PDB file of C-alpha atoms in Angstrom:
ATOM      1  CA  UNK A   1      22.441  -6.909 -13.473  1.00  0.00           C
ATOM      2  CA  UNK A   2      18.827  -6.960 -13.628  1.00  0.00           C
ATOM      3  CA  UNK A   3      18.885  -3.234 -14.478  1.00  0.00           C
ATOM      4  CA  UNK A   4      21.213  -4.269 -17.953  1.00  0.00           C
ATOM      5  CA  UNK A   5      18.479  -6.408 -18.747  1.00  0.00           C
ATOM      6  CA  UNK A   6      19.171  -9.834 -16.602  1.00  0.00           C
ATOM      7  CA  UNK A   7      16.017 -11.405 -16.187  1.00  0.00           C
ATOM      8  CA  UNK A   8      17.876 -14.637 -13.757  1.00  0.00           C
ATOM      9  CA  UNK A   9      18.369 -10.703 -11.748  1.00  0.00           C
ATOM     10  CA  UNK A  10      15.384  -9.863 -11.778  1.00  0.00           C
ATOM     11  CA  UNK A  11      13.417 -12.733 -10.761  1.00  0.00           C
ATOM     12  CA  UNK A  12      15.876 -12.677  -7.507  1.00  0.00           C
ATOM     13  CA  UNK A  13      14.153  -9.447  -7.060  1.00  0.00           C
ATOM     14  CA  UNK A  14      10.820 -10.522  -7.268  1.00  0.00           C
ATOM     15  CA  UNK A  15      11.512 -13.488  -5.237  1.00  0.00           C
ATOM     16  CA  UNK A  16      12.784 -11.017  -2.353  1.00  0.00           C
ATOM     17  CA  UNK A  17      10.467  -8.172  -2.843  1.00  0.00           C
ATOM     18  CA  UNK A  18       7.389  -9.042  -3.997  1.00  0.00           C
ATOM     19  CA  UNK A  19       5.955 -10.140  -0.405  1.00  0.00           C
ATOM     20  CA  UNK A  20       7.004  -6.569   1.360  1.00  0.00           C
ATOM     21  CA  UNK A  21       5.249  -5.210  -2.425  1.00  0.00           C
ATOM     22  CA  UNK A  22       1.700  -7.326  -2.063  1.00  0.00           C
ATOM     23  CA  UNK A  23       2.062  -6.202   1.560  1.00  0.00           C
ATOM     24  CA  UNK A  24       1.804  -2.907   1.319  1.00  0.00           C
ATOM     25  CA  UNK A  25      -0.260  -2.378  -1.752  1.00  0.00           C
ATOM     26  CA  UNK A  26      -2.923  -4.699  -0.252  1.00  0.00           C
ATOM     27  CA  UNK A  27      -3.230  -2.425   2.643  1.00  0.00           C
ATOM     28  CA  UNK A  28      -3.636   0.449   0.434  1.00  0.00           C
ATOM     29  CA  UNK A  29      -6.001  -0.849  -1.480  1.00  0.00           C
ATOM     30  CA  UNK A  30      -8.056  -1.731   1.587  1.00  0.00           C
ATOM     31  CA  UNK A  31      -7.772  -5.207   1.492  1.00  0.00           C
ATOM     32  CA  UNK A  32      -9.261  -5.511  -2.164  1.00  0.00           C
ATOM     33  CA  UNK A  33      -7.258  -8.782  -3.129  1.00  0.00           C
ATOM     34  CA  UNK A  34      -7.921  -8.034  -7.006  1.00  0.00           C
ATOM     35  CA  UNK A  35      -6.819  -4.465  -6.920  1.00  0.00           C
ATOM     36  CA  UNK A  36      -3.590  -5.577  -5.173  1.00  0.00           C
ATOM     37  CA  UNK A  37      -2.872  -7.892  -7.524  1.00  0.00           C
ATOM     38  CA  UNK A  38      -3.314  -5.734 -10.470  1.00  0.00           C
ATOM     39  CA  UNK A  39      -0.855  -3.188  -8.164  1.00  0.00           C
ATOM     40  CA  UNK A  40       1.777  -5.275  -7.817  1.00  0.00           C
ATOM     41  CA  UNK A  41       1.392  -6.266 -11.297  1.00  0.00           C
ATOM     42  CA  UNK A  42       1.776  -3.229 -12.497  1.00  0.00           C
ATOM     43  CA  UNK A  43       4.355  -2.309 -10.085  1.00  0.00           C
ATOM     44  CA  UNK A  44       6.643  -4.795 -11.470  1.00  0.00           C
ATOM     45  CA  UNK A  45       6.180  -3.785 -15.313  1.00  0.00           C
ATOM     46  CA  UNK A  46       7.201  -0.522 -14.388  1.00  0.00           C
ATOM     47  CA  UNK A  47      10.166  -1.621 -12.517  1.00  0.00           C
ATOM     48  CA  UNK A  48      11.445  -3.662 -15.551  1.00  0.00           C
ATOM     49  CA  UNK A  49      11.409  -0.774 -17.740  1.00  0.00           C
ATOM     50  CA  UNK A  50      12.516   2.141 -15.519  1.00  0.00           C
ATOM     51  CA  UNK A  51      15.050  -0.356 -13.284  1.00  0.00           C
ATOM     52  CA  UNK A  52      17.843   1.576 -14.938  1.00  0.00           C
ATOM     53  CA  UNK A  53      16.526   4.628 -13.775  1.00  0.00           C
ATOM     54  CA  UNK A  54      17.479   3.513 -10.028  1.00  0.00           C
ATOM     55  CA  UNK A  55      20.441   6.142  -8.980  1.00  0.00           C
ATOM     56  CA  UNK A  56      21.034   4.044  -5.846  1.00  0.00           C
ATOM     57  CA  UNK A  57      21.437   0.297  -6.183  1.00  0.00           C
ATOM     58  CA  UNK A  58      20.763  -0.050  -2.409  1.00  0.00           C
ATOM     59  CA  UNK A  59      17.652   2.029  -2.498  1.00  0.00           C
ATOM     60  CA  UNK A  60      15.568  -0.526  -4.141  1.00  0.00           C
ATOM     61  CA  UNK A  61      13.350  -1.840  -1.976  1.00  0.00           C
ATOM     62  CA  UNK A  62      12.506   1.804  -0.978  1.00  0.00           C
ATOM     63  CA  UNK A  63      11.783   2.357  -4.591  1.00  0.00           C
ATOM     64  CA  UNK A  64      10.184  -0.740  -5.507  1.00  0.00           C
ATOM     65  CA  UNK A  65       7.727   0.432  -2.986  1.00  0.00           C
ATOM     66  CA  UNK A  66       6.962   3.688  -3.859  1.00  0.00           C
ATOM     67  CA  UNK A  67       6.352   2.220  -7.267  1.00  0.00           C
ATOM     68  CA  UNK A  68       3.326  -0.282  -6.060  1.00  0.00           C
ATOM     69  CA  UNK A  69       2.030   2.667  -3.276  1.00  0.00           C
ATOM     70  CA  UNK A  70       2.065   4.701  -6.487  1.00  0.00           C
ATOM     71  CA  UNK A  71       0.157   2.161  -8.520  1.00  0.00           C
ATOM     72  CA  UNK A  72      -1.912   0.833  -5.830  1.00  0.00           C
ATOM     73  CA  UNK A  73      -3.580   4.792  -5.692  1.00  0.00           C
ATOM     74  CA  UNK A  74      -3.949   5.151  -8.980  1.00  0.00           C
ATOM     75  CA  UNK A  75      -6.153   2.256  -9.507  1.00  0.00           C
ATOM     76  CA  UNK A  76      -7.771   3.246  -6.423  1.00  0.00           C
ATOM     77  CA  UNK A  77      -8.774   6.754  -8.367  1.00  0.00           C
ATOM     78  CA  UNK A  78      -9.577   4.596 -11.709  1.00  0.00           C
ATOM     79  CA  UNK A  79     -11.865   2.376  -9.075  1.00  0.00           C
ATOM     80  CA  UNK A  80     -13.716   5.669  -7.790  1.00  0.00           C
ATOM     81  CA  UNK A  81     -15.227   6.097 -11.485  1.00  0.00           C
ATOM     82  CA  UNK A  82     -16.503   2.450 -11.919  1.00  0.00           C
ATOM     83  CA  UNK A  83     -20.043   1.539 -11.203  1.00  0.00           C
ATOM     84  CA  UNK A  84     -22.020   1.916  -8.387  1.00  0.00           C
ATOM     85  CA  UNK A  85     -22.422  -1.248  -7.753  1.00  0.00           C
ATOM     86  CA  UNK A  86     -19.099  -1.695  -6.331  1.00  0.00           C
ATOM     87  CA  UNK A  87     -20.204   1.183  -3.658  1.00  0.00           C
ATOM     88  CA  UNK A  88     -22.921  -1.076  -2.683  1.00  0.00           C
ATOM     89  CA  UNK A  89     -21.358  -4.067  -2.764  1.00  0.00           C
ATOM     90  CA  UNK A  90     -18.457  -1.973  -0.367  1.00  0.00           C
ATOM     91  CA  UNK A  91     -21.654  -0.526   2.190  1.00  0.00           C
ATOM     92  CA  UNK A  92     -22.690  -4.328   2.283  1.00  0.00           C
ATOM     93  CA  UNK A  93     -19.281  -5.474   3.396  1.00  0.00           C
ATOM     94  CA  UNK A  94     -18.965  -3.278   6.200  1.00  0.00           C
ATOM     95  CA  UNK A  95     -22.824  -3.709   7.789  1.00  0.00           C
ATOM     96  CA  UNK A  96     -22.177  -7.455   7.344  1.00  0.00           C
ATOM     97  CA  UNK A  97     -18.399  -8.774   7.808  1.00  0.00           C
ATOM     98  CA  UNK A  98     -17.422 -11.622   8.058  1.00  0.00           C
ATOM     99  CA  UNK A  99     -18.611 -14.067  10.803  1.00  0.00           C
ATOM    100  CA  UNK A 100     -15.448 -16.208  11.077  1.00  0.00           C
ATOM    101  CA  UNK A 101     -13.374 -12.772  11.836  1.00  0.00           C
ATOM    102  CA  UNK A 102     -12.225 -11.547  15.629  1.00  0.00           C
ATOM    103  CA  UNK A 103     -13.718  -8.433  16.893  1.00  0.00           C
ATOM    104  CA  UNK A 104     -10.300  -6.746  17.173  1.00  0.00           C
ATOM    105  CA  UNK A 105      -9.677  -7.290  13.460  1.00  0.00           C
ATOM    106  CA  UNK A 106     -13.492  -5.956  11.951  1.00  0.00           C
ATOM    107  CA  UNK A 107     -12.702  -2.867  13.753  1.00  0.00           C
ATOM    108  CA  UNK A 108      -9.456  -2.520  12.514  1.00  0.00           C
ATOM    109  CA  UNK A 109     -10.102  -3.594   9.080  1.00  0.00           C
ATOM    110  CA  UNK A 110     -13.428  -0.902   9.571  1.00  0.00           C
ATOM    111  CA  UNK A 111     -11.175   1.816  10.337  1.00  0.00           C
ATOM    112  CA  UNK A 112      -8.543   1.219   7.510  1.00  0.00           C
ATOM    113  CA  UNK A 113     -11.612   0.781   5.126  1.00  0.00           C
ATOM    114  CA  UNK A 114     -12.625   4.861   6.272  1.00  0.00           C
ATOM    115  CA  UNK A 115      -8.886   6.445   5.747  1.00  0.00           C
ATOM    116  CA  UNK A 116      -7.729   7.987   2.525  1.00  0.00           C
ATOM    117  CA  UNK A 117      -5.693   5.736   0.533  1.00  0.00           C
ATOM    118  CA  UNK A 118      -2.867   8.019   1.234  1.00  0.00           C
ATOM    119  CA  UNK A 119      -3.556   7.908   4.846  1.00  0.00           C
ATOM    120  CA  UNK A 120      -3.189   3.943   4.122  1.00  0.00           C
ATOM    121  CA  UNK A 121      -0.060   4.363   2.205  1.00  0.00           C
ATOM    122  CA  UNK A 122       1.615   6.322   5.231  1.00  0.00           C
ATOM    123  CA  UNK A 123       0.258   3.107   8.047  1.00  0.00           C
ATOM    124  CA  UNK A 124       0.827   0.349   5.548  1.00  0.00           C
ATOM    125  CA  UNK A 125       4.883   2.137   4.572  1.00  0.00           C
ATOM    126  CA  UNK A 126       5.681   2.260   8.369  1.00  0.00           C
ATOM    127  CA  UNK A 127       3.696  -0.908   9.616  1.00  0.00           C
ATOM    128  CA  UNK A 128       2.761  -3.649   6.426  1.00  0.00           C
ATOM    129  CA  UNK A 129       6.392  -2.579   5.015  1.00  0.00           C
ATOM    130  CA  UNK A 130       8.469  -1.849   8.216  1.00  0.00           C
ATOM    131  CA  UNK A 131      10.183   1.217   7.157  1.00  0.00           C
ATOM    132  CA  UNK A 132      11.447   3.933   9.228  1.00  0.00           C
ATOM    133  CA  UNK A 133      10.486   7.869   9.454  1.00  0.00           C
ATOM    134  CA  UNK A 134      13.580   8.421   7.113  1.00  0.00           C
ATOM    135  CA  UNK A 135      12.409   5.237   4.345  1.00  0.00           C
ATOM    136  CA  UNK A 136       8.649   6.509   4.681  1.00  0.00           C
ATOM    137  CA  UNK A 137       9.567  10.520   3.614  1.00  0.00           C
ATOM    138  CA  UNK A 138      12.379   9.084   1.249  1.00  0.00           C
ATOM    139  CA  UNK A 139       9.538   7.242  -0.591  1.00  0.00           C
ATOM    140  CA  UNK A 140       6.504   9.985  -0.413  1.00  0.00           C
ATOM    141  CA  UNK A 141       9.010  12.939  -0.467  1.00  0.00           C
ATOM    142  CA  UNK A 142       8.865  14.222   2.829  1.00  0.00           C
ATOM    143  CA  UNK A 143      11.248  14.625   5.687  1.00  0.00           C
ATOM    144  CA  UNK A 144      11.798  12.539   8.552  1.00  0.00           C
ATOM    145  CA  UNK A 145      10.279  14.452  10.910  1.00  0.00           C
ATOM    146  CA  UNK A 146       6.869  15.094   8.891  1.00  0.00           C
ATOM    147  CA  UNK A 147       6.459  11.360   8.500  1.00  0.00           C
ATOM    148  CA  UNK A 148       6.458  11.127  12.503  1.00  0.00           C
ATOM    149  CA  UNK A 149       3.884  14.198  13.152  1.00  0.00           C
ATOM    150  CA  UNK A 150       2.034  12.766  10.422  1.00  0.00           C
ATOM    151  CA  UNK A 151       1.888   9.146  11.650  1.00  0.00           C
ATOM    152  CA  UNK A 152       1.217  10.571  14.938  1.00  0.00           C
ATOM    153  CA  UNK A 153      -1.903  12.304  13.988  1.00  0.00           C
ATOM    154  CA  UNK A 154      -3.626   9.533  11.769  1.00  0.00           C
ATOM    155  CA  UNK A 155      -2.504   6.862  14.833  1.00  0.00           C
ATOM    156  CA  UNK A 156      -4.297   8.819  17.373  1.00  0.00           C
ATOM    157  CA  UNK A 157      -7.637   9.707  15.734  1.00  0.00           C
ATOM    158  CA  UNK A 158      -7.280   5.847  14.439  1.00  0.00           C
ATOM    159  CA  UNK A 159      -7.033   5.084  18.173  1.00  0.00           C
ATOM    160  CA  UNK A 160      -9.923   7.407  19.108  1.00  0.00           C
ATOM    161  CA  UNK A 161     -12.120   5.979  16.699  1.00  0.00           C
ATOM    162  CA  UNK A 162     -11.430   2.396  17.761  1.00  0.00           C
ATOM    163  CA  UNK A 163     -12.714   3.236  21.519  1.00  0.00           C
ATOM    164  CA  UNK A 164     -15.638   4.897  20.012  1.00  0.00           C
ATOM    165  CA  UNK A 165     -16.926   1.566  17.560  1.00  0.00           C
TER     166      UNK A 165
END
């Protein structure tokens, strides 16, 4: 229905998705609140207009998001040509975070802040989103198995530099 057009439809999407959506693009976008917003913003404009696009019905939240990992690096790339006072303002974070904050999450949120954003897409698809091996290469275009050795990789040198901060 909401692919004809419905919007009653599609605000039942929105109302299921959107969480698993700001989720995810949030930890791609390293925790930048503004640049998750305009992700999941933009995420959903796009799924209005391309909705009946969708081959598979059931599929949706798969493709809903790939949509917002999609838009959440783009911006990210749009972000890497702004002014270099956002660099600063980034270096400043990370020599002085936040005093209220446990250890355990500074270093985590430390080590997120150093991967790739597609590094971040592939952690935040498997463990902000929950999907599977079979979701996560369904959604970047890999297979199963890649997702697995690739998640394997990224978790241990993510656990190797945790023991060394």
């Amino acid at each position: 229905l909401a692919a004809a057009g419905d919007k009653v439809a599609f605000t039942r999407l929105v109302e299921a998705f959107h969480p698993d959506m700001a989720r995810l693009a949030f930890f791609v976008c390293g925790g930048n609140r503004e640049l998750t917003e305009d992700a999941v913003q933009s995420a959903w404009t796009i799924a209005w207009s391309r909705l009946r696009t969708l081959r598979d019905p059931q599929r949706i939240r798969a493709w809903l998001l790939s949509v917002t990992a999609n838009e959440a690096r783009q911006l990210l790339r749009q972000q890497r040509h702004g002014a270099a006072v956002r660099l600063e303002y980034a270096e400043e974070r990370l020599r002085a975070p936040d005093s209220f904050a446990s250890p355990a999450a500074l270093d985590v949120a430390n080590v997120l802040a150093r991967l790739k954003p597609e590094e971040r897409t592939l952690v935040g698809l498997r463990y902000a989103a929950g999907l599977d091996s079979a979701e996560i290469g369904a959604v970047l275009g890999m297979s199963a198995s890649g997702v697995r050795s690739r998640l394997d990789r990224l978790l241990d040198r993510l656990r190797a530099e945790l023991e060394h901060d």
